[in-house]
GROMACS .gro file of C-alpha atoms in nm:
model
  413
    1UNK     CA    1  -3.461  -1.212   7.554
    2UNK     CA    2  -3.088  -1.135   7.571
    3UNK     CA    3  -2.986  -0.773   7.618
    4UNK     CA    4  -2.814  -0.605   7.326
    5UNK     CA    5  -2.458  -0.479   7.341
    6UNK     CA    6  -2.403  -0.163   7.548
    7UNK     CA    7  -2.404   0.166   7.361
    8UNK     CA    8  -2.060   0.267   7.233
    9UNK     CA    9  -1.920   0.616   7.265
   10UNK     CA   10  -1.649   0.812   7.083
   11UNK     CA   11  -1.517   1.140   7.224
   12UNK     CA   12  -1.352   1.364   6.966
   13UNK     CA   13  -1.113   1.651   7.034
   14UNK     CA   14  -1.076   1.931   6.780
   15UNK     CA   15  -0.843   2.231   6.789
   16UNK     CA   16  -0.962   2.554   6.630
   17UNK     CA   17  -0.793   2.895   6.591
   18UNK     CA   18  -1.059   3.105   6.767
   19UNK     CA   19  -1.363   3.087   6.992
   20UNK     CA   20  -1.594   3.166   6.700
   21UNK     CA   21  -1.456   2.885   6.483
   22UNK     CA   22  -1.475   2.646   6.779
   23UNK     CA   23  -1.839   2.736   6.842
   24UNK     CA   24  -1.921   2.689   6.474
   25UNK     CA   25  -1.755   2.346   6.468
   26UNK     CA   26  -1.932   2.247   6.789
   27UNK     CA   27  -2.269   2.342   6.640
   28UNK     CA   28  -2.194   2.132   6.333
   29UNK     CA   29  -2.102   1.828   6.543
   30UNK     CA   30  -2.417   1.868   6.751
   31UNK     CA   31  -2.614   1.881   6.429
   32UNK     CA   32  -2.458   1.549   6.330
   33UNK     CA   33  -2.615   1.391   6.639
   34UNK     CA   34  -2.339   1.422   6.899
   35UNK     CA   35  -2.481   1.409   7.249
   36UNK     CA   36  -2.248   1.644   7.439
   37UNK     CA   37  -2.029   1.922   7.300
   38UNK     CA   38  -1.807   2.158   7.500
   39UNK     CA   39  -1.586   2.448   7.393
   40UNK     CA   40  -1.291   2.563   7.602
   41UNK     CA   41  -0.982   2.773   7.547
   42UNK     CA   42  -0.678   2.551   7.495
   43UNK     CA   43  -0.521   2.470   7.831
   44UNK     CA   44  -0.841   2.578   8.010
   45UNK     CA   45  -0.748   2.416   8.340
   46UNK     CA   46  -0.425   2.616   8.359
   47UNK     CA   47  -0.649   2.909   8.449
   48UNK     CA   48  -0.867   2.730   8.707
   49UNK     CA   49  -0.728   2.782   9.063
   50UNK     CA   50  -0.863   2.450   9.191
   51UNK     CA   51  -0.701   2.250   8.910
   52UNK     CA   52  -0.377   2.055   8.933
   53UNK     CA   53  -0.272   2.232   8.612
   54UNK     CA   54  -0.326   2.584   8.748
   55UNK     CA   55  -0.037   2.814   8.660
   56UNK     CA   56   0.165   2.541   8.490
   57UNK     CA   57   0.326   2.604   8.151
   58UNK     CA   58   0.141   2.487   7.844
   59UNK     CA   59   0.212   2.132   7.731
   60UNK     CA   60   0.160   2.249   7.373
   61UNK     CA   61   0.273   2.612   7.344
   62UNK     CA   62   0.206   2.617   6.969
   63UNK     CA   63  -0.165   2.616   7.051
   64UNK     CA   64  -0.152   2.908   7.291
   65UNK     CA   65  -0.465   3.116   7.225
   66UNK     CA   66  -0.642   2.838   7.032
   67UNK     CA   67  -0.970   2.679   7.136
   68UNK     CA   68  -1.075   2.318   7.170
   69UNK     CA   69  -1.399   2.133   7.104
   70UNK     CA   70  -1.479   1.815   7.298
   71UNK     CA   71  -1.771   1.617   7.156
   72UNK     CA   72  -1.928   1.284   7.250
   73UNK     CA   73  -2.099   1.071   6.986
   74UNK     CA   74  -2.305   0.767   7.091
   75UNK     CA   75  -2.385   0.458   6.883
   76UNK     CA   76  -2.600   0.164   6.990
   77UNK     CA   77  -2.727  -0.169   6.865
   78UNK     CA   78  -2.398  -0.327   6.757
   79UNK     CA   79  -2.080  -0.470   6.901
   80UNK     CA   80  -1.772  -0.250   6.861
   81UNK     CA   81  -1.614  -0.469   6.591
   82UNK     CA   82  -1.915  -0.434   6.363
   83UNK     CA   83  -1.898  -0.055   6.395
   84UNK     CA   84  -1.538  -0.016   6.278
   85UNK     CA   85  -1.599   0.058   5.907
   86UNK     CA   86  -1.867   0.313   6.004
   87UNK     CA   87  -1.652   0.473   6.276
   88UNK     CA   88  -1.365   0.504   6.031
   89UNK     CA   89  -1.590   0.710   5.809
   90UNK     CA   90  -1.699   0.918   6.108
   91UNK     CA   91  -1.337   0.996   6.198
   92UNK     CA   92  -1.283   1.122   5.843
   93UNK     CA   93  -1.606   1.323   5.862
   94UNK     CA   94  -1.514   1.490   6.192
   95UNK     CA   95  -1.162   1.564   6.068
   96UNK     CA   96  -1.320   1.745   5.772
   97UNK     CA   97  -1.533   1.954   6.009
   98UNK     CA   98  -1.214   2.067   6.182
   99UNK     CA   99  -1.045   2.148   5.849
  100UNK     CA  100  -1.349   2.342   5.727
  101UNK     CA  101  -1.312   2.574   6.027
  102UNK     CA  102  -0.936   2.623   5.998
  103UNK     CA  103  -0.828   2.366   6.255
  104UNK     CA  104  -0.756   1.998   6.296
  105UNK     CA  105  -0.877   1.690   6.475
  106UNK     CA  106  -0.644   1.637   6.768
  107UNK     CA  107  -0.758   1.290   6.867
  108UNK     CA  108  -1.041   1.068   6.984
  109UNK     CA  109  -1.107   0.812   7.253
  110UNK     CA  110  -1.358   0.529   7.277
  111UNK     CA  111  -1.543   0.331   7.539
  112UNK     CA  112  -1.884   0.240   7.674
  113UNK     CA  113  -2.109   0.539   7.618
  114UNK     CA  114  -2.236   0.541   7.977
  115UNK     CA  115  -1.882   0.562   8.109
  116UNK     CA  116  -1.773   0.836   7.870
  117UNK     CA  117  -2.086   1.039   7.938
  118UNK     CA  118  -2.031   1.008   8.312
  119UNK     CA  119  -1.675   1.141   8.297
  120UNK     CA  120  -1.733   1.403   8.025
  121UNK     CA  121  -1.608   1.740   8.153
  122UNK     CA  122  -1.898   1.985   8.133
  123UNK     CA  123  -1.689   2.304   8.160
  124UNK     CA  124  -1.778   2.508   7.853
  125UNK     CA  125  -2.073   2.285   7.759
  126UNK     CA  126  -2.256   2.445   7.467
  127UNK     CA  127  -2.476   2.160   7.339
  128UNK     CA  128  -2.646   1.900   7.557
  129UNK     CA  129  -2.880   1.661   7.377
  130UNK     CA  130  -2.991   1.394   7.627
  131UNK     CA  131  -3.032   1.056   7.462
  132UNK     CA  132  -2.907   1.176   7.122
  133UNK     CA  133  -2.737   0.917   6.903
  134UNK     CA  134  -2.563   0.939   6.569
  135UNK     CA  135  -2.781   0.775   6.307
  136UNK     CA  136  -2.643   0.447   6.177
  137UNK     CA  137  -2.696   0.327   5.821
  138UNK     CA  138  -2.871  -0.003   5.760
  139UNK     CA  139  -2.697  -0.220   5.684
  140UNK     CA  140  -2.368  -0.108   5.835
  141UNK     CA  141  -2.082  -0.081   5.586
  142UNK     CA  142  -1.836  -0.371   5.567
  143UNK     CA  143  -1.462  -0.363   5.528
  144UNK     CA  144  -1.356  -0.402   5.164
  145UNK     CA  145  -1.261  -0.747   5.040
  146UNK     CA  146  -0.891  -0.812   5.013
  147UNK     CA  147  -0.776  -0.913   4.663
  148UNK     CA  148  -0.615  -1.253   4.609
  149UNK     CA  149  -0.265  -1.283   4.744
  150UNK     CA  150   0.045  -1.341   4.537
  151UNK     CA  151   0.245  -1.663   4.550
  152UNK     CA  152   0.346  -1.744   4.908
  153UNK     CA  153   0.687  -1.647   5.041
  154UNK     CA  154   0.878  -1.861   5.286
  155UNK     CA  155   1.037  -1.618   5.527
  156UNK     CA  156   1.182  -1.890   5.751
  157UNK     CA  157   1.129  -1.971   6.117
  158UNK     CA  158   1.203  -1.740   6.407
  159UNK     CA  159   1.434  -1.991   6.578
  160UNK     CA  160   1.451  -2.107   6.937
  161UNK     CA  161   1.431  -1.813   7.178
  162UNK     CA  162   1.741  -1.913   7.375
  163UNK     CA  163   1.945  -1.932   7.056
  164UNK     CA  164   1.823  -1.593   6.934
  165UNK     CA  165   1.897  -1.434   7.273
  166UNK     CA  166   2.244  -1.592   7.272
  167UNK     CA  167   2.316  -1.462   6.922
  168UNK     CA  168   2.199  -1.110   7.008
  169UNK     CA  169   2.404  -1.099   7.327
  170UNK     CA  170   2.709  -1.225   7.135
  171UNK     CA  171   2.677  -0.933   6.892
  172UNK     CA  172   2.641  -0.690   7.184
  173UNK     CA  173   2.954  -0.832   7.348
  174UNK     CA  174   3.143  -0.807   7.019
  175UNK     CA  175   3.044  -0.444   6.966
  176UNK     CA  176   3.047  -0.306   7.320
  177UNK     CA  177   3.224  -0.548   7.550
  178UNK     CA  178   3.036  -0.449   7.864
  179UNK     CA  179   2.707  -0.290   7.964
  180UNK     CA  180   2.869   0.041   8.061
  181UNK     CA  181   2.994   0.093   7.706
  182UNK     CA  182   2.668   0.006   7.529
  183UNK     CA  183   2.410   0.266   7.420
  184UNK     CA  184   2.146   0.337   7.684
  185UNK     CA  185   1.886   0.128   7.500
  186UNK     CA  186   2.106  -0.183   7.490
  187UNK     CA  187   2.299  -0.203   7.816
  188UNK     CA  188   2.047  -0.446   7.963
  189UNK     CA  189   2.159  -0.714   7.716
  190UNK     CA  190   2.498  -0.725   7.888
  191UNK     CA  191   2.370  -0.694   8.242
  192UNK     CA  192   2.423  -0.993   8.473
  193UNK     CA  193   2.064  -0.981   8.592
  194UNK     CA  194   1.943  -1.026   8.235
  195UNK     CA  195   2.168  -1.328   8.188
  196UNK     CA  196   2.005  -1.501   8.485
  197UNK     CA  197   1.650  -1.385   8.416
  198UNK     CA  198   1.345  -1.587   8.320
  199UNK     CA  199   1.376  -1.751   7.976
  200UNK     CA  200   1.161  -1.620   7.693
  201UNK     CA  201   0.876  -1.836   7.567
  202UNK     CA  202   0.932  -1.732   7.205
  203UNK     CA  203   1.197  -1.547   7.009
  204UNK     CA  204   0.930  -1.298   6.915
  205UNK     CA  205   0.873  -1.196   7.278
  206UNK     CA  206   1.242  -1.119   7.314
  207UNK     CA  207   1.259  -0.923   6.989
  208UNK     CA  208   0.954  -0.727   7.102
  209UNK     CA  209   1.137  -0.625   7.420
  210UNK     CA  210   1.440  -0.529   7.214
  211UNK     CA  211   1.230  -0.318   6.975
  212UNK     CA  212   1.060  -0.141   7.265
  213UNK     CA  213   1.394  -0.068   7.432
  214UNK     CA  214   1.529   0.087   7.114
  215UNK     CA  215   1.216   0.293   7.039
  216UNK     CA  216   0.959   0.289   7.318
  217UNK     CA  217   0.611   0.266   7.164
  218UNK     CA  218   0.774   0.328   6.826
  219UNK     CA  219   0.902   0.677   6.912
  220UNK     CA  220   1.251   0.758   6.787
  221UNK     CA  221   1.485   0.935   7.029
  222UNK     CA  222   1.859   0.998   7.057
  223UNK     CA  223   1.897   0.648   7.200
  224UNK     CA  224   1.728   0.508   6.890
  225UNK     CA  225   1.987   0.676   6.669
  226UNK     CA  226   2.266   0.524   6.881
  227UNK     CA  227   2.111   0.177   6.861
  228UNK     CA  228   2.063   0.164   6.481
  229UNK     CA  229   2.418   0.037   6.406
  230UNK     CA  230   2.354  -0.249   6.649
  231UNK     CA  231   2.029  -0.342   6.474
  232UNK     CA  232   2.209  -0.330   6.139
  233UNK     CA  233   2.478  -0.559   6.277
  234UNK     CA  234   2.214  -0.804   6.397
  235UNK     CA  235   2.047  -0.801   6.056
  236UNK     CA  236   2.378  -0.908   5.901
  237UNK     CA  237   2.457  -1.178   6.157
  238UNK     CA  238   2.433  -1.532   6.022
  239UNK     CA  239   2.360  -1.673   6.369
  240UNK     CA  240   2.021  -1.499   6.378
  241UNK     CA  241   1.744  -1.728   6.248
  242UNK     CA  242   1.594  -1.618   5.916
  243UNK     CA  243   1.251  -1.530   6.054
  244UNK     CA  244   1.398  -1.330   6.342
  245UNK     CA  245   1.630  -1.151   6.103
  246UNK     CA  246   1.330  -1.054   5.893
  247UNK     CA  247   1.160  -0.920   6.206
  248UNK     CA  248   1.465  -0.704   6.277
  249UNK     CA  249   1.459  -0.571   5.922
  250UNK     CA  250   1.091  -0.486   5.960
  251UNK     CA  251   1.175  -0.299   6.281
  252UNK     CA  252   1.422  -0.093   6.077
  253UNK     CA  253   1.150  -0.021   5.819
  254UNK     CA  254   0.923   0.097   6.099
  255UNK     CA  255   1.193   0.323   6.241
  256UNK     CA  256   1.283   0.458   5.898
  257UNK     CA  257   0.918   0.542   5.831
  258UNK     CA  258   0.869   0.730   6.160
  259UNK     CA  259   0.928   1.071   6.001
  260UNK     CA  260   0.687   1.028   5.707
  261UNK     CA  261   0.433   0.864   5.939
  262UNK     CA  262   0.442   1.167   6.169
  263UNK     CA  263   0.406   1.401   5.869
  264UNK     CA  264   0.094   1.211   5.759
  265UNK     CA  265  -0.059   1.193   6.107
  266UNK     CA  266   0.002   1.565   6.168
  267UNK     CA  267  -0.070   1.691   5.817
  268UNK     CA  268  -0.380   1.890   5.916
  269UNK     CA  269  -0.207   2.037   6.221
  270UNK     CA  270   0.098   2.132   6.015
  271UNK     CA  271  -0.126   2.301   5.758
  272UNK     CA  272  -0.320   2.491   6.025
  273UNK     CA  273  -0.016   2.607   6.220
  274UNK     CA  274   0.243   2.638   5.944
  275UNK     CA  275   0.525   2.411   5.834
  276UNK     CA  276   0.688   2.189   6.093
  277UNK     CA  277   1.014   2.013   6.014
  278UNK     CA  278   1.072   1.645   6.077
  279UNK     CA  279   1.205   1.580   6.427
  280UNK     CA  280   1.580   1.553   6.459
  281UNK     CA  281   1.554   1.200   6.603
  282UNK     CA  282   1.341   1.076   6.312
  283UNK     CA  283   1.575   1.235   6.058
  284UNK     CA  284   1.894   1.106   6.222
  285UNK     CA  285   1.745   0.758   6.262
  286UNK     CA  286   1.674   0.737   5.891
  287UNK     CA  287   2.021   0.871   5.810
  288UNK     CA  288   2.179   0.606   6.032
  289UNK     CA  289   1.981   0.335   5.855
  290UNK     CA  290   2.088   0.476   5.519
  291UNK     CA  291   2.454   0.459   5.619
  292UNK     CA  292   2.426   0.091   5.704
  293UNK     CA  293   2.203  -0.004   5.412
  294UNK     CA  294   2.481  -0.066   5.154
  295UNK     CA  295   2.616  -0.345   5.372
  296UNK     CA  296   2.273  -0.509   5.386
  297UNK     CA  297   2.228  -0.468   5.011
  298UNK     CA  298   2.566  -0.628   4.944
  299UNK     CA  299   2.398  -0.961   5.033
  300UNK     CA  300   2.113  -0.898   4.788
  301UNK     CA  301   2.185  -1.187   4.552
  302UNK     CA  302   2.170  -1.439   4.837
  303UNK     CA  303   1.850  -1.311   4.996
  304UNK     CA  304   1.499  -1.456   4.978
  305UNK     CA  305   1.225  -1.252   4.811
  306UNK     CA  306   1.071  -1.183   5.152
  307UNK     CA  307   1.395  -1.019   5.267
  308UNK     CA  308   1.438  -0.840   4.935
  309UNK     CA  309   1.092  -0.690   4.965
  310UNK     CA  310   1.181  -0.557   5.310
  311UNK     CA  311   1.519  -0.428   5.193
  312UNK     CA  312   1.353  -0.257   4.897
  313UNK     CA  313   1.123  -0.079   5.144
  314UNK     CA  314   1.431   0.039   5.336
  315UNK     CA  315   1.589   0.158   5.012
  316UNK     CA  316   1.276   0.358   4.929
  317UNK     CA  317   1.273   0.516   5.274
  318UNK     CA  318   1.640   0.612   5.255
  319UNK     CA  319   1.636   0.729   4.892
  320UNK     CA  320   1.890   0.463   4.794
  321UNK     CA  321   1.909   0.404   4.417
  322UNK     CA  322   2.076   0.064   4.397
  323UNK     CA  323   2.036  -0.072   4.043
  324UNK     CA  324   1.959  -0.425   4.166
  325UNK     CA  325   1.683  -0.297   4.392
  326UNK     CA  326   1.538  -0.074   4.119
  327UNK     CA  327   1.519  -0.364   3.874
  328UNK     CA  328   1.387  -0.621   4.120
  329UNK     CA  329   1.012  -0.534   4.143
  330UNK     CA  330   0.964  -0.607   3.772
  331UNK     CA  331   1.094  -0.962   3.824
  332UNK     CA  332   0.851  -1.053   4.103
  333UNK     CA  333   0.564  -1.292   4.035
  334UNK     CA  334   0.275  -1.050   4.092
  335UNK     CA  335  -0.052  -1.169   3.932
  336UNK     CA  336  -0.280  -0.894   3.804
  337UNK     CA  337  -0.548  -0.776   4.050
  338UNK     CA  338  -0.360  -0.927   4.345
  339UNK     CA  339  -0.242  -0.768   4.669
  340UNK     CA  340   0.112  -0.845   4.553
  341UNK     CA  341   0.065  -0.642   4.233
  342UNK     CA  342  -0.065  -0.343   4.429
  343UNK     CA  343   0.220  -0.361   4.679
  344UNK     CA  344   0.481  -0.390   4.405
  345UNK     CA  345   0.332  -0.094   4.216
  346UNK     CA  346   0.371   0.133   4.517
  347UNK     CA  347   0.721   0.010   4.592
  348UNK     CA  348   0.830   0.055   4.230
  349UNK     CA  349   0.689   0.411   4.220
  350UNK     CA  350   0.870   0.505   4.542
  351UNK     CA  351   1.200   0.352   4.435
  352UNK     CA  352   1.198   0.521   4.095
  353UNK     CA  353   1.069   0.856   4.220
  354UNK     CA  354   0.762   0.827   3.994
  355UNK     CA  355   0.525   1.074   4.163
  356UNK     CA  356   0.266   1.029   3.887
  357UNK     CA  357   0.258   0.657   3.957
  358UNK     CA  358   0.214   0.711   4.332
  359UNK     CA  359  -0.149   0.822   4.316
  360UNK     CA  360  -0.292   0.522   4.127
  361UNK     CA  361  -0.078   0.285   4.336
  362UNK     CA  362  -0.206   0.437   4.661
  363UNK     CA  363  -0.563   0.438   4.530
  364UNK     CA  364  -0.545   0.065   4.461
  365UNK     CA  365  -0.409  -0.005   4.808
  366UNK     CA  366  -0.672   0.218   4.967
  367UNK     CA  367  -0.944   0.016   4.793
  368UNK     CA  368  -0.871  -0.282   5.020
  369UNK     CA  369  -0.653  -0.154   5.307
  370UNK     CA  370  -0.880   0.060   5.530
  371UNK     CA  371  -0.585   0.213   5.716
  372UNK     CA  372  -0.446   0.349   5.390
  373UNK     CA  373  -0.788   0.479   5.287
  374UNK     CA  374  -0.826   0.670   5.614
  375UNK     CA  375  -0.482   0.829   5.585
  376UNK     CA  376  -0.535   0.912   5.217
  377UNK     CA  377  -0.862   1.094   5.292
  378UNK     CA  378  -0.677   1.398   5.427
  379UNK     CA  379  -0.631   1.658   5.152
  380UNK     CA  380  -0.322   1.798   5.327
  381UNK     CA  381  -0.135   1.467   5.317
  382UNK     CA  382   0.161   1.457   5.079
  383UNK     CA  383   0.137   1.148   4.856
  384UNK     CA  384   0.504   1.057   4.883
  385UNK     CA  385   0.495   1.086   5.262
  386UNK     CA  386   0.187   0.865   5.260
  387UNK     CA  387   0.352   0.604   5.040
  388UNK     CA  388   0.654   0.591   5.269
  389UNK     CA  389   0.441   0.596   5.584
  390UNK     CA  390   0.241   0.287   5.484
  391UNK     CA  391   0.549   0.077   5.404
  392UNK     CA  392   0.572  -0.089   5.749
  393UNK     CA  393   0.209  -0.204   5.730
  394UNK     CA  394   0.253  -0.304   5.367
  395UNK     CA  395   0.558  -0.517   5.446
  396UNK     CA  396   0.365  -0.680   5.728
  397UNK     CA  397   0.061  -0.743   5.509
  398UNK     CA  398   0.264  -0.881   5.221
  399UNK     CA  399   0.545  -1.074   5.390
  400UNK     CA  400   0.363  -1.195   5.701
  401UNK     CA  401   0.013  -1.259   5.576
  402UNK     CA  402  -0.130  -1.594   5.682
  403UNK     CA  403  -0.056  -1.757   5.348
  404UNK     CA  404   0.313  -1.664   5.361
  405UNK     CA  405   0.437  -1.839   5.672
  406UNK     CA  406   0.330  -2.118   5.902
  407UNK     CA  407   0.534  -1.986   6.193
  408UNK     CA  408   0.529  -1.613   6.133
  409UNK     CA  409   0.720  -1.379   6.365
  410UNK     CA  410   0.563  -1.085   6.538
  411UNK     CA  411   0.301  -0.927   6.310
  412UNK     CA  412   0.238  -0.614   6.511
  413UNK     CA  413   0.521  -0.408   6.649
   0.00000   0.00000   0.00000
């Protein structure tokens, strides 16, 4: 008889304002079936002489004096993929425990339970339940069914990689002339070593490298702000294949949504610690996109619906009230009870500033997009921030779903 899949573990980290609140949260998690639970003052190892971190400044000074809970939950009997809908609910449940005690869930990590249990740091251990497992429902919950899609969009092919590289380098040469004069994120395009490097297998691989150079792992910095005009220039260049151009526009949507996305992800932390303003890099990145957006919108009448959808998302992010963009969602073929109708409802509410329309639009999306449902579960999340934050995923779902394109560009950025 074949052995079942190895037990799966999830380690949660909570931040709480005091030792008493941390102990109370730890007791609650243990009562939910978590196997190991430890409570330590934030930055505990900064006070342990044998630790590498001893005496070093805090990596998160805002949490000076706070306490942390580390808790390991174990699940067995199923492969990891089958557990996802259940684990999503558990993440929401644990986040609520943190909120109930005045704190926030700081993160979680996953892996084989045996491995996580073996490396679990026992300093401050307050609950040790050998063999404990979180009870699983039977049957396990499934992901919600996606509604029918709208009529397919032809977003065009990505083009041959060598041609896309050549077109991008030509724009860089036109704007900067030489590598020394290019922004830090783009100098490599004009470097001689790049010109003689290994060819790319697909245009998408090259555009992925470009996106990562501009915003490593999606994080906006000063170099991102400097690179936005270049991305805008590429998005207007007729030598860039249609599918690759659409990928570049989606990259701009992702960058423009970085501020709202951070506000959503950190909503509980912001509430617990007090208001935190959007980072300067996120704000300036969105401003730079907004300055270049009128040029992109000037081509509106000649664009495909796939590009218009992406441009409308940019307009919503930048607060641009172009009359053509505002009127466009009503003209789209969006059958009732389709994913297209739900996407258009959210976009129309954001473009028009209809805050009352945001909630039902987000509720409909959350009914079939699990990522939206998880974000929406936080009571501290602002609905407009949430609507803006989900735009990159919504553009990807709508424009690059399997029914839309035979040769789709990069789906995940």
